[in-house]
Each structure stands twice: as structure tokens, then as C-alpha cells.
Amino acid sequence: MSGAIFTPLEGLGALDTASGHPLVCPLCHAQYERPCLLECFHDFCAGCLRGRAVDGRLACPLCHSSLEREGGGGEHPGRGAGSWLQPLHRHQTVVKGPNWLPPVDRLLQFLVDSSRDGVEAVHCANCDLECSKQDAETTYFCNTCEQPLCARCRDETHRARMFARHDIVALGQRSRDVIQKCTLHAEPYIMFSTDKKSLLCIRCFRDMQGESRAHCVDLESAYVQGCERLEQAVLAVKALQTATREAIALLQVMVEEVRRSAAEEDAAIHTLFGSMQDKLAERKALLLQAVQSQYDEKDKAFKEQLSHLAALLPTLQVHLVICSSFLSLANKAEFLDLGYGPGESLLTGQ
């Protein structure tokens, strides 16, 4: 491998700040250890998933946390138009085997191992001298022998004529095209089966049936086809990324529009109720003034009547005294004569 693919993480402090790093487990926030891929395409360390399976099913911790924040339920979104905008829900992954774990994500494990190439110590294949990360440019790698060499062993052993054709480069520039051999026959891989998706050596190819050989291509052709498919997938992902960003921008504009509309509605309501309160206060003042005016008028009229009635009391009192005295002093003839005499003033009150 030619150095690290991703920027190496230096210590736990860097791991804590590496939010969203592709090689960091979202549960333990450390670099992946045997990453396992769930059916919802989320990866977690095997140790982080151990013991979480229930009845042969494993709920994705990341989807479950997202579901709890949303406070709703539902199925995994489909692949129809606009489905990629829907949130992932608690997807269940069927697990089997003694560990009750999903299979290891080989691609992610490869990236993790490749990233570690830049930080792990390398030992010289000849003298077993350890090479640290700082010595990567002063330590060499023989692509022919597929082994690292320290500077001393390179000068003393690989300067011989028999090693003249060996491809020796700096350790950080070692070739990625390391010849791999078949684990069954110890022969170099020369072909790839597009049907079984597996590498084949010459003996593997000879042991195959005739119809299966039709699906075999050489490594270079398989590599080119794979690169083309990957490029197409990358273009599709980029298009999806662009559409997602556009959707996010649109949603942000909509959120801002809703916020602005809500602020305008709030201001309009305050203005309306303020105006209504002013009119009600004005109406209240007019009604109170009218009530006070009516009260003043009636109060004046009643007071005038009371004053007039109060003035009559002495006169009435005199008449009462006169009547009482006359009733007690006059006999029948006097009573009738004076009471019904000329003017009839006594009995008629006139």
C-alpha cells in the first residue's frame, strides 16, 4: 500500500473530535475494529454490536436513535421518487451464527487496514530492524520481493547483481499491485470470475466446468470493468449528493420563509389587537362619559325634586297641627260648619 488513504487519527483526542470520520465507529467513537455492515448500510464495530440481537434480529442503533428523536415509526423508505429525503427508521437486520453478528464489511476493513499502514511499525525483512512512521522515507520496500528493507540492508544485500532488476522504492511509495496468491494452490491470481465474484489462479481455472469458464476474464479486464462500474456509481452518488444539497438549500429557504411569514403574522396580530384595544379604550371612554352625563342629569333632577319636597314639609306640618287641634276642640256642629263651610278649605285641603 502506498501510505494511508485517510488522514491517520492521532490519539484518543483526535478520535473524539473526528465527527463523521468514515473510519470512526459512531457508537464507541474509536477507529473501527472488525466493522460489521447492517442491512441499512450503517457500520459498527463487532464489539459494539455484540449482545444487541433479539430473536435473531439486530436493530440498528443509529436508525433507532434517529427514530426516537423523530418520535414516530414506520418502515424503511423505498426507492421511489423522493424516498431518499425520508428518514431512516428502525431497520432490522437478520443475524445468524454463534456470535449473532452481521458479516464483516470487507471494504471498510480494507480501508481501516490501509489507513493503519501509515502509523504501524514495519520491520526489515532481513535484519528485523523496526521502522517507525518517522523513518518511512529512509526505509525501502522491494516490490519484487514484496518485503520492506532498512537502508543498511538495501545497501549491503540488494546492491548485488542478482538484485539489479528488483524494483526498490521508498517505503511510502511501495507498489499497491502486490502479487497475491491463491490460498488453495499457492499460485498467483490471473483471472476473475464475474459469476462467482472470486479471484482465480491457473489451477482454479482448470478445475472449473466449461460453462463457468465463460464468465472468467483476466485481472486487467476485470479491473477496468470494475473501475467503470465504480465511476458510474460515483457519478450517481454525486448526482444524489447534488440533489440532496439542492433539497437542503430549498428546505432551508422554505424554513426561512416560514419563519419570516410567522414573524409577519405575529406582527400583524399584535398590530390588529393593538388597534382593537385602542378602539375599545376609546369606546370605553365614550360609554363611561355617557353614563356619567346621564347620572349627572338624573342626579340634578332628583335633587331638585327632593329640595321641593323638603320645602313642603313645614307647611304640611302646620296643616297637620291645625287639623289635629280642630278635631279635638270642635263639636259636631262646628266641625260640620267649619269643615264644609264657605271654601271647604279644611276637609278638602283647598
mmCIF file of C-alpha atoms in Angstrom:
data_model
loop_
_atom_site.group_PDB
_atom_site.id
_atom_site.type_symbol
_atom_site.label_atom_id
_atom_site.label_comp_id
_atom_site.label_asym_id
_atom_site.label_seq_id
_atom_site.Cartn_x
_atom_site.Cartn_y
_atom_site.Cartn_z
ATOM 1 C CA MET A 1 0.000 0.000 0.000
ATOM 2 C CA SER A 2 1.188 3.493 -0.730
ATOM 3 C CA GLY A 3 0.592 5.132 2.619
ATOM 4 C CA ALA A 4 -2.656 5.925 4.373
ATOM 5 C CA ILE A 5 -5.844 6.510 2.412
ATOM 6 C CA PHE A 6 -7.398 8.731 5.044
ATOM 7 C CA THR A 7 -5.623 11.088 7.380
ATOM 8 C CA PRO A 8 -4.398 8.946 10.314
ATOM 9 C CA LEU A 9 -6.047 9.643 13.633
ATOM 10 C CA GLU A 10 -3.547 10.680 16.292
ATOM 11 C CA GLY A 11 -4.659 9.511 19.740
ATOM 12 C CA LEU A 12 -7.993 9.495 21.505
ATOM 13 C CA GLY A 13 -8.285 13.282 21.406
ATOM 14 C CA ALA A 14 -8.346 13.248 17.635
ATOM 15 C CA LEU A 15 -10.899 10.440 17.699
ATOM 16 C CA ASP A 16 -13.223 12.450 19.902
ATOM 17 C CA THR A 17 -13.103 15.418 17.542
ATOM 18 C CA ALA A 18 -13.388 13.321 14.363
ATOM 19 C CA SER A 19 -17.135 13.721 13.971
ATOM 20 C CA GLY A 20 -18.345 11.916 10.896
ATOM 21 C CA HIS A 21 -14.931 10.389 10.073
ATOM 22 C CA PRO A 22 -15.513 7.435 7.730
ATOM 23 C CA LEU A 23 -13.218 5.182 9.768
ATOM 24 C CA VAL A 24 -14.701 6.002 13.196
ATOM 25 C CA CYS A 25 -17.469 3.917 14.758
ATOM 26 C CA PRO A 26 -20.484 6.134 15.650
ATOM 27 C CA LEU A 27 -21.028 4.162 18.889
ATOM 28 C CA CYS A 28 -17.603 3.923 20.532
ATOM 29 C CA HIS A 29 -16.130 6.935 18.622
ATOM 30 C CA ALA A 30 -12.926 4.962 18.009
ATOM 31 C CA GLN A 31 -11.406 3.573 14.845
ATOM 32 C CA TYR A 32 -13.285 0.516 13.620
ATOM 33 C CA GLU A 33 -12.369 -2.917 14.978
ATOM 34 C CA ARG A 34 -13.882 -5.578 12.695
ATOM 35 C CA PRO A 35 -16.597 -3.325 11.210
ATOM 36 C CA CYS A 36 -19.906 -5.111 10.602
ATOM 37 C CA LEU A 37 -22.311 -3.914 7.904
ATOM 38 C CA LEU A 38 -26.051 -3.844 8.676
ATOM 39 C CA GLU A 39 -28.779 -4.034 6.037
ATOM 40 C CA CYS A 40 -29.424 -0.284 6.456
ATOM 41 C CA PHE A 41 -25.787 0.277 5.317
ATOM 42 C CA HIS A 42 -24.583 1.505 8.724
ATOM 43 C CA ASP A 43 -21.307 0.100 10.052
ATOM 44 C CA PHE A 44 -20.394 -0.577 13.687
ATOM 45 C CA CYS A 45 -17.601 -2.386 15.479
ATOM 46 C CA ALA A 46 -18.320 -6.045 16.164
ATOM 47 C CA GLY A 47 -17.779 -5.431 19.870
ATOM 48 C CA CYS A 48 -20.309 -2.566 19.855
ATOM 49 C CA LEU A 49 -22.993 -4.829 18.317
ATOM 50 C CA ARG A 50 -22.318 -7.911 20.423
ATOM 51 C CA GLY A 51 -25.251 -8.751 22.687
ATOM 52 C CA ARG A 52 -27.737 -6.428 20.971
ATOM 53 C CA ALA A 53 -29.515 -9.092 18.876
ATOM 54 C CA VAL A 54 -33.006 -10.156 19.971
ATOM 55 C CA ASP A 55 -34.647 -13.247 18.462
ATOM 56 C CA GLY A 56 -32.169 -13.336 15.617
ATOM 57 C CA ARG A 57 -32.746 -9.692 14.667
ATOM 58 C CA LEU A 58 -30.487 -6.729 15.254
ATOM 59 C CA ALA A 59 -31.916 -3.213 15.378
ATOM 60 C CA CYS A 60 -29.621 -0.516 14.005
ATOM 61 C CA PRO A 61 -28.608 1.739 16.947
ATOM 62 C CA LEU A 62 -28.201 4.750 14.638
ATOM 63 C CA CYS A 63 -31.597 4.385 12.940
ATOM 64 C CA HIS A 64 -33.191 3.703 16.355
ATOM 65 C CA SER A 65 -31.719 6.918 17.801
ATOM 66 C CA SER A 66 -32.961 8.880 14.793
ATOM 67 C CA LEU A 67 -36.417 7.353 15.222
ATOM 68 C CA GLU A 68 -36.540 8.274 18.914
ATOM 69 C CA ARG A 69 -35.659 11.886 18.088
ATOM 70 C CA GLU A 70 -38.431 11.987 15.498
ATOM 71 C CA GLY A 71 -40.919 10.377 17.881
ATOM 72 C CA GLY A 72 -42.538 8.304 15.148
ATOM 73 C CA GLY A 73 -42.454 4.936 13.482
ATOM 74 C CA GLY A 74 -42.552 3.437 10.032
ATOM 75 C CA GLU A 75 -40.856 1.218 7.578
ATOM 76 C CA HIS A 76 -37.581 1.638 5.790
ATOM 77 C CA PRO A 77 -38.031 4.126 2.918
ATOM 78 C CA GLY A 78 -38.466 2.715 -0.543
ATOM 79 C CA ARG A 79 -36.580 3.576 -3.672
ATOM 80 C CA GLY A 80 -39.307 5.666 -5.314
ATOM 81 C CA ALA A 81 -39.052 9.321 -6.258
ATOM 82 C CA GLY A 82 -38.189 11.446 -3.262
ATOM 83 C CA SER A 83 -37.677 8.434 -0.984
ATOM 84 C CA TRP A 84 -34.108 9.460 -0.247
ATOM 85 C CA LEU A 85 -35.495 12.509 1.575
ATOM 86 C CA GLN A 86 -37.359 10.279 4.021
ATOM 87 C CA PRO A 87 -35.662 9.492 7.364
ATOM 88 C CA LEU A 88 -34.297 6.052 8.061
ATOM 89 C CA HIS A 89 -36.343 4.183 10.638
ATOM 90 C CA ARG A 90 -35.502 1.294 12.934
ATOM 91 C CA HIS A 91 -34.367 -1.265 10.386
ATOM 92 C CA GLN A 92 -33.971 -4.867 11.487
ATOM 93 C CA THR A 93 -31.028 -6.984 10.305
ATOM 94 C CA VAL A 94 -31.315 -10.757 10.430
ATOM 95 C CA VAL A 95 -28.234 -12.254 12.105
ATOM 96 C CA LYS A 96 -27.148 -15.859 12.387
ATOM 97 C CA GLY A 97 -24.267 -17.887 13.720
ATOM 98 C CA PRO A 98 -22.828 -18.306 17.203
ATOM 99 C CA ASN A 99 -21.907 -14.611 17.551
ATOM 100 C CA TRP A 100 -25.258 -13.250 16.299
ATOM 101 C CA LEU A 101 -23.413 -10.604 14.305
ATOM 102 C CA PRO A 102 -23.710 -9.402 10.696
ATOM 103 C CA PRO A 103 -20.847 -10.118 8.280
ATOM 104 C CA VAL A 104 -17.683 -8.043 8.393
ATOM 105 C CA ASP A 105 -17.588 -5.165 5.920
ATOM 106 C CA ARG A 106 -14.523 -6.233 3.956
ATOM 107 C CA LEU A 107 -14.248 -2.961 2.049
ATOM 108 C CA LEU A 108 -14.290 -0.863 5.211
ATOM 109 C CA GLN A 109 -11.888 -3.287 6.902
ATOM 110 C CA PHE A 110 -9.541 -2.865 3.939
ATOM 111 C CA LEU A 111 -9.699 0.930 4.280
ATOM 112 C CA VAL A 112 -9.045 0.689 8.024
ATOM 113 C CA ASP A 113 -6.067 -1.596 7.463
ATOM 114 C CA SER A 114 -4.775 0.654 4.696
ATOM 115 C CA SER A 115 -5.076 3.694 6.919
ATOM 116 C CA ARG A 116 -3.087 1.931 9.603
ATOM 117 C CA ASP A 117 -0.237 1.313 7.164
ATOM 118 C CA GLY A 118 0.937 4.859 7.723
ATOM 119 C CA VAL A 119 1.155 4.569 11.523
ATOM 120 C CA GLU A 120 2.098 0.970 12.284
ATOM 121 C CA ALA A 121 5.728 -0.021 12.699
ATOM 122 C CA VAL A 122 7.364 -2.019 9.886
ATOM 123 C CA HIS A 123 10.226 -4.480 10.405
ATOM 124 C CA CYS A 124 13.022 -5.024 7.909
ATOM 125 C CA ALA A 125 12.652 -8.477 6.353
ATOM 126 C CA ASN A 126 16.426 -9.017 6.527
ATOM 127 C CA CYS A 127 17.594 -7.755 9.951
ATOM 128 C CA ASP A 128 14.173 -7.262 11.648
ATOM 129 C CA LEU A 129 15.002 -3.619 12.362
ATOM 130 C CA GLU A 130 11.871 -1.703 13.293
ATOM 131 C CA CYS A 131 10.878 1.267 11.162
ATOM 132 C CA SER A 132 8.655 3.881 12.743
ATOM 133 C CA LYS A 133 6.416 6.325 10.918
ATOM 134 C CA GLN A 134 9.133 8.975 11.009
ATOM 135 C CA ASP A 135 11.556 6.590 9.185
ATOM 136 C CA ALA A 136 9.174 5.925 6.277
ATOM 137 C CA GLU A 137 11.268 7.937 3.824
ATOM 138 C CA THR A 138 14.582 6.348 4.898
ATOM 139 C CA THR A 139 13.224 2.782 4.784
ATOM 140 C CA TYR A 140 12.696 0.973 1.499
ATOM 141 C CA PHE A 141 10.391 -1.628 0.032
ATOM 142 C CA CYS A 142 11.250 -4.161 -2.628
ATOM 143 C CA ASN A 143 8.194 -4.625 -4.832
ATOM 144 C CA THR A 144 9.806 -7.677 -6.381
ATOM 145 C CA CYS A 145 10.430 -9.432 -3.064
ATOM 146 C CA GLU A 146 7.346 -7.845 -1.506
ATOM 147 C CA GLN A 147 9.328 -7.096 1.641
ATOM 148 C CA PRO A 148 10.498 -3.948 3.494
ATOM 149 C CA LEU A 149 14.220 -3.191 3.799
ATOM 150 C CA CYS A 150 16.141 -0.846 6.040
ATOM 151 C CA ALA A 151 18.728 1.464 4.467
ATOM 152 C CA ARG A 152 21.659 -0.709 5.642
ATOM 153 C CA CYS A 153 20.230 -3.955 4.242
ATOM 154 C CA ARG A 154 19.357 -2.241 0.990
ATOM 155 C CA ASP A 155 22.968 -1.119 0.567
ATOM 156 C CA GLU A 156 24.536 -4.400 1.729
ATOM 157 C CA THR A 157 22.222 -7.053 0.253
ATOM 158 C CA HIS A 158 20.222 -5.546 -2.603
ATOM 159 C CA ARG A 159 23.250 -3.932 -4.250
ATOM 160 C CA ALA A 160 24.314 -7.340 -5.531
ATOM 161 C CA ARG A 161 23.976 -8.075 -9.254
ATOM 162 C CA MET A 162 21.297 -10.708 -8.681
ATOM 163 C CA PHE A 163 19.007 -7.973 -7.292
ATOM 164 C CA ALA A 164 19.733 -5.478 -10.048
ATOM 165 C CA ARG A 165 16.298 -5.886 -11.656
ATOM 166 C CA HIS A 166 14.416 -5.620 -8.383
ATOM 167 C CA ASP A 167 12.074 -2.680 -8.048
ATOM 168 C CA ILE A 168 13.125 -0.903 -4.840
ATOM 169 C CA VAL A 169 11.283 2.239 -3.727
ATOM 170 C CA ALA A 170 10.834 4.232 -0.563
ATOM 171 C CA LEU A 171 8.500 2.592 1.942
ATOM 172 C CA GLY A 172 5.900 5.341 1.495
ATOM 173 C CA GLN A 173 5.932 4.760 -2.284
ATOM 174 C CA ARG A 174 5.645 0.987 -2.311
ATOM 175 C CA SER A 175 3.519 -0.511 -5.023
ATOM 176 C CA ARG A 176 -0.110 -1.327 -4.422
ATOM 177 C CA ASP A 177 -0.003 -4.035 -7.064
ATOM 178 C CA VAL A 178 1.291 -6.739 -4.737
ATOM 179 C CA ILE A 179 1.066 -10.166 -6.311
ATOM 180 C CA GLN A 180 -1.446 -12.198 -4.344
ATOM 181 C CA LYS A 181 -1.517 -15.962 -4.412
ATOM 182 C CA CYS A 182 -4.334 -18.459 -4.187
ATOM 183 C CA THR A 183 -4.900 -19.750 -0.663
ATOM 184 C CA LEU A 184 -5.666 -23.255 -2.043
ATOM 185 C CA HIS A 185 -2.964 -23.725 -4.670
ATOM 186 C CA ALA A 186 -0.350 -21.095 -3.754
ATOM 187 C CA GLU A 187 -0.418 -19.900 -7.370
ATOM 188 C CA PRO A 188 -0.707 -16.216 -8.426
ATOM 189 C CA TYR A 189 -4.179 -14.992 -9.256
ATOM 190 C CA ILE A 190 -4.533 -14.475 -13.001
ATOM 191 C CA MET A 191 -8.286 -14.359 -13.631
ATOM 192 C CA PHE A 192 -11.550 -13.215 -12.090
ATOM 193 C CA SER A 193 -14.921 -14.965 -12.193
ATOM 194 C CA THR A 194 -17.706 -12.441 -12.818
ATOM 195 C CA ASP A 195 -20.225 -15.156 -11.950
ATOM 196 C CA LYS A 196 -18.827 -16.190 -8.553
ATOM 197 C CA LYS A 197 -17.126 -12.829 -7.903
ATOM 198 C CA SER A 198 -13.873 -14.532 -6.922
ATOM 199 C CA LEU A 199 -10.185 -14.483 -7.928
ATOM 200 C CA LEU A 200 -8.809 -17.500 -9.743
ATOM 201 C CA CYS A 201 -5.360 -18.953 -10.219
ATOM 202 C CA ILE A 202 -4.492 -21.160 -13.198
ATOM 203 C CA ARG A 203 -5.357 -24.332 -11.297
ATOM 204 C CA CYS A 204 -8.673 -22.900 -10.119
ATOM 205 C CA PHE A 205 -9.477 -22.045 -13.725
ATOM 206 C CA ARG A 206 -8.593 -25.575 -14.918
ATOM 207 C CA ASP A 207 -10.815 -27.142 -12.244
ATOM 208 C CA MET A 208 -13.854 -25.152 -13.362
ATOM 209 C CA GLN A 209 -16.600 -26.508 -15.583
ATOM 210 C CA GLY A 210 -16.777 -25.372 -19.203
ATOM 211 C CA GLU A 211 -19.866 -23.197 -18.775
ATOM 212 C CA SER A 212 -18.333 -21.457 -15.771
ATOM 213 C CA ARG A 213 -15.177 -20.564 -17.718
ATOM 214 C CA ALA A 214 -17.248 -18.318 -19.989
ATOM 215 C CA HIS A 215 -17.654 -15.922 -17.065
ATOM 216 C CA CYS A 216 -13.910 -15.648 -16.423
ATOM 217 C CA VAL A 217 -11.863 -12.652 -17.541
ATOM 218 C CA ASP A 218 -8.264 -11.626 -16.953
ATOM 219 C CA LEU A 219 -7.460 -9.412 -13.978
ATOM 220 C CA GLU A 220 -6.788 -6.317 -16.077
ATOM 221 C CA SER A 221 -10.137 -6.561 -17.893
ATOM 222 C CA ALA A 222 -11.973 -7.249 -14.639
ATOM 223 C CA TYR A 223 -10.193 -4.296 -13.052
ATOM 224 C CA VAL A 224 -11.137 -1.978 -15.933
ATOM 225 C CA GLN A 225 -14.770 -3.129 -15.845
ATOM 226 C CA GLY A 226 -14.874 -2.694 -12.085
ATOM 227 C CA CYS A 227 -13.417 0.805 -12.357
ATOM 228 C CA GLU A 228 -16.007 1.738 -14.977
ATOM 229 C CA ARG A 229 -18.832 0.462 -12.788
ATOM 230 C CA LEU A 230 -17.381 2.293 -9.805
ATOM 231 C CA GLU A 231 -17.101 5.510 -11.818
ATOM 232 C CA GLN A 232 -20.754 5.167 -12.842
ATOM 233 C CA ALA A 233 -21.719 4.579 -9.222
ATOM 234 C CA VAL A 234 -19.649 7.586 -8.159
ATOM 235 C CA LEU A 235 -21.417 9.734 -10.749
ATOM 236 C CA ALA A 236 -24.779 8.502 -9.461
ATOM 237 C CA VAL A 237 -23.757 9.243 -5.877
ATOM 238 C CA LYS A 238 -22.526 12.691 -6.897
ATOM 239 C CA ALA A 239 -25.835 13.359 -8.635
ATOM 240 C CA LEU A 240 -27.660 12.224 -5.500
ATOM 241 C CA GLN A 241 -25.361 14.407 -3.398
ATOM 242 C CA THR A 242 -26.096 17.402 -5.635
ATOM 243 C CA ALA A 243 -29.828 16.729 -5.464
ATOM 244 C CA THR A 244 -29.592 16.364 -1.687
ATOM 245 C CA ARG A 245 -27.749 19.657 -1.350
ATOM 246 C CA GLU A 246 -30.302 21.364 -3.570
ATOM 247 C CA ALA A 247 -33.107 19.867 -1.484
ATOM 248 C CA ILE A 248 -31.395 21.040 1.707
ATOM 249 C CA ALA A 249 -30.993 24.530 0.272
ATOM 250 C CA LEU A 250 -34.654 24.523 -0.803
ATOM 251 C CA LEU A 251 -35.780 23.332 2.626
ATOM 252 C CA GLN A 252 -33.642 25.998 4.279
ATOM 253 C CA VAL A 253 -35.293 28.646 2.084
ATOM 254 C CA MET A 254 -38.702 27.221 2.984
ATOM 255 C CA VAL A 255 -37.833 27.226 6.679
ATOM 256 C CA GLU A 256 -36.676 30.834 6.413
ATOM 257 C CA GLU A 257 -39.852 31.730 4.522
ATOM 258 C CA VAL A 258 -41.983 30.050 7.191
ATOM 259 C CA ARG A 259 -40.039 31.874 9.908
ATOM 260 C CA ARG A 260 -40.460 35.207 8.126
ATOM 261 C CA SER A 261 -44.157 34.541 7.478
ATOM 262 C CA ALA A 262 -44.669 33.615 11.134
ATOM 263 C CA ALA A 263 -42.910 36.828 12.206
ATOM 264 C CA GLU A 264 -45.106 38.876 9.876
ATOM 265 C CA GLU A 265 -48.245 37.142 11.149
ATOM 266 C CA ASP A 266 -47.113 37.759 14.710
ATOM 267 C CA ALA A 267 -46.561 41.456 13.998
ATOM 268 C CA ALA A 268 -49.913 41.697 12.184
ATOM 269 C CA ILE A 269 -51.726 40.079 15.116
ATOM 270 C CA HIS A 270 -50.047 42.432 17.580
ATOM 271 C CA THR A 271 -50.955 45.411 15.368
ATOM 272 C CA LEU A 272 -54.569 44.251 14.961
ATOM 273 C CA PHE A 273 -55.083 43.639 18.652
ATOM 274 C CA GLY A 274 -53.308 46.883 19.497
ATOM 275 C CA SER A 275 -55.681 48.755 17.189
ATOM 276 C CA MET A 276 -58.647 46.898 18.652
ATOM 277 C CA GLN A 277 -57.503 47.722 22.157
ATOM 278 C CA ASP A 278 -57.192 51.401 21.225
ATOM 279 C CA LYS A 279 -60.699 51.423 19.752
ATOM 280 C CA LEU A 280 -62.090 49.555 22.742
ATOM 281 C CA ALA A 281 -60.405 52.005 25.094
ATOM 282 C CA GLU A 282 -61.896 54.912 23.119
ATOM 283 C CA ARG A 283 -65.316 53.263 23.115
ATOM 284 C CA LYS A 284 -64.978 52.587 26.823
ATOM 285 C CA ALA A 285 -64.194 56.240 27.494
ATOM 286 C CA LEU A 286 -67.224 57.370 25.451
ATOM 287 C CA LEU A 287 -69.554 54.953 27.232
ATOM 288 C CA LEU A 288 -68.256 55.983 30.629
ATOM 289 C CA GLN A 289 -68.692 59.639 29.690
ATOM 290 C CA ALA A 290 -72.282 58.984 28.534
ATOM 291 C CA VAL A 291 -73.091 57.113 31.734
ATOM 292 C CA GLN A 292 -71.601 59.911 33.824
ATOM 293 C CA SER A 293 -73.603 62.528 31.879
ATOM 294 C CA GLN A 294 -76.869 60.632 32.390
ATOM 295 C CA TYR A 295 -76.063 60.204 36.051
ATOM 296 C CA ASP A 296 -75.382 63.916 36.459
ATOM 297 C CA GLU A 297 -78.677 64.858 34.753
ATOM 298 C CA LYS A 298 -80.809 62.461 36.808
ATOM 299 C CA ASP A 299 -78.959 63.350 39.985
ATOM 300 C CA LYS A 300 -79.720 67.030 39.391
ATOM 301 C CA ALA A 301 -83.411 66.349 38.670
ATOM 302 C CA PHE A 302 -83.814 64.167 41.749
ATOM 303 C CA LYS A 303 -82.064 66.712 43.943
ATOM 304 C CA GLU A 304 -84.425 69.467 42.687
ATOM 305 C CA GLN A 305 -87.433 67.286 43.494
ATOM 306 C CA LEU A 306 -86.001 66.461 46.907
ATOM 307 C CA SER A 307 -85.463 70.178 47.562
ATOM 308 C CA HIS A 308 -89.048 70.978 46.543
ATOM 309 C CA LEU A 309 -90.437 68.177 48.712
ATOM 310 C CA ALA A 310 -88.285 69.268 51.621
ATOM 311 C CA ALA A 311 -89.769 72.775 51.302
ATOM 312 C CA LEU A 312 -93.317 71.346 51.605
ATOM 313 C CA LEU A 313 -92.667 69.592 54.896
ATOM 314 C CA PRO A 314 -93.125 72.674 57.184
ATOM 315 C CA THR A 315 -96.405 73.567 55.502
ATOM 316 C CA LEU A 316 -97.683 70.053 55.837
ATOM 317 C CA GLN A 317 -96.627 70.020 59.444
ATOM 318 C CA VAL A 318 -98.664 73.203 60.136
ATOM 319 C CA HIS A 319 -101.718 71.701 58.450
ATOM 320 C CA LEU A 320 -101.393 68.548 60.486
ATOM 321 C CA VAL A 321 -101.277 70.544 63.709
ATOM 322 C CA ILE A 322 -104.280 72.606 62.700
ATOM 323 C CA CYS A 323 -106.246 69.532 61.762
ATOM 324 C CA SER A 324 -105.391 67.764 64.992
ATOM 325 C CA SER A 325 -106.326 70.787 67.090
ATOM 326 C CA PHE A 326 -109.607 71.350 65.222
ATOM 327 C CA LEU A 327 -110.519 67.693 65.537
ATOM 328 C CA SER A 328 -110.010 67.753 69.292
ATOM 329 C CA LEU A 329 -111.668 71.138 70.003
ATOM 330 C CA ALA A 330 -114.615 71.436 67.577
ATOM 331 C CA ASN A 331 -118.026 69.878 68.317
ATOM 332 C CA LYS A 332 -120.224 68.299 65.672
ATOM 333 C CA ALA A 333 -121.909 71.471 64.583
ATOM 334 C CA GLU A 334 -118.657 73.444 64.491
ATOM 335 C CA PHE A 335 -116.929 70.614 62.703
ATOM 336 C CA LEU A 336 -119.547 70.433 60.017
ATOM 337 C CA ASP A 337 -119.925 74.166 59.774
ATOM 338 C CA LEU A 338 -116.262 74.958 59.573
ATOM 339 C CA GLY A 339 -115.242 71.806 57.712
ATOM 340 C CA TYR A 340 -117.814 72.222 54.949
ATOM 341 C CA GLY A 341 -118.338 75.880 55.140
ATOM 342 C CA PRO A 342 -117.562 78.546 52.597
ATOM 343 C CA GLY A 343 -114.465 77.465 50.716
ATOM 344 C CA GLU A 344 -114.387 73.921 52.261
ATOM 345 C CA SER A 345 -110.763 74.536 52.909
ATOM 346 C CA LEU A 346 -110.350 72.284 55.901
ATOM 347 C CA LEU A 347 -111.766 68.957 54.684
ATOM 348 C CA THR A 348 -110.932 69.394 51.048
ATOM 349 C CA GLY A 349 -107.474 70.812 51.572
ATOM 350 C CA GLN A 350 -108.188 73.650 49.172
#
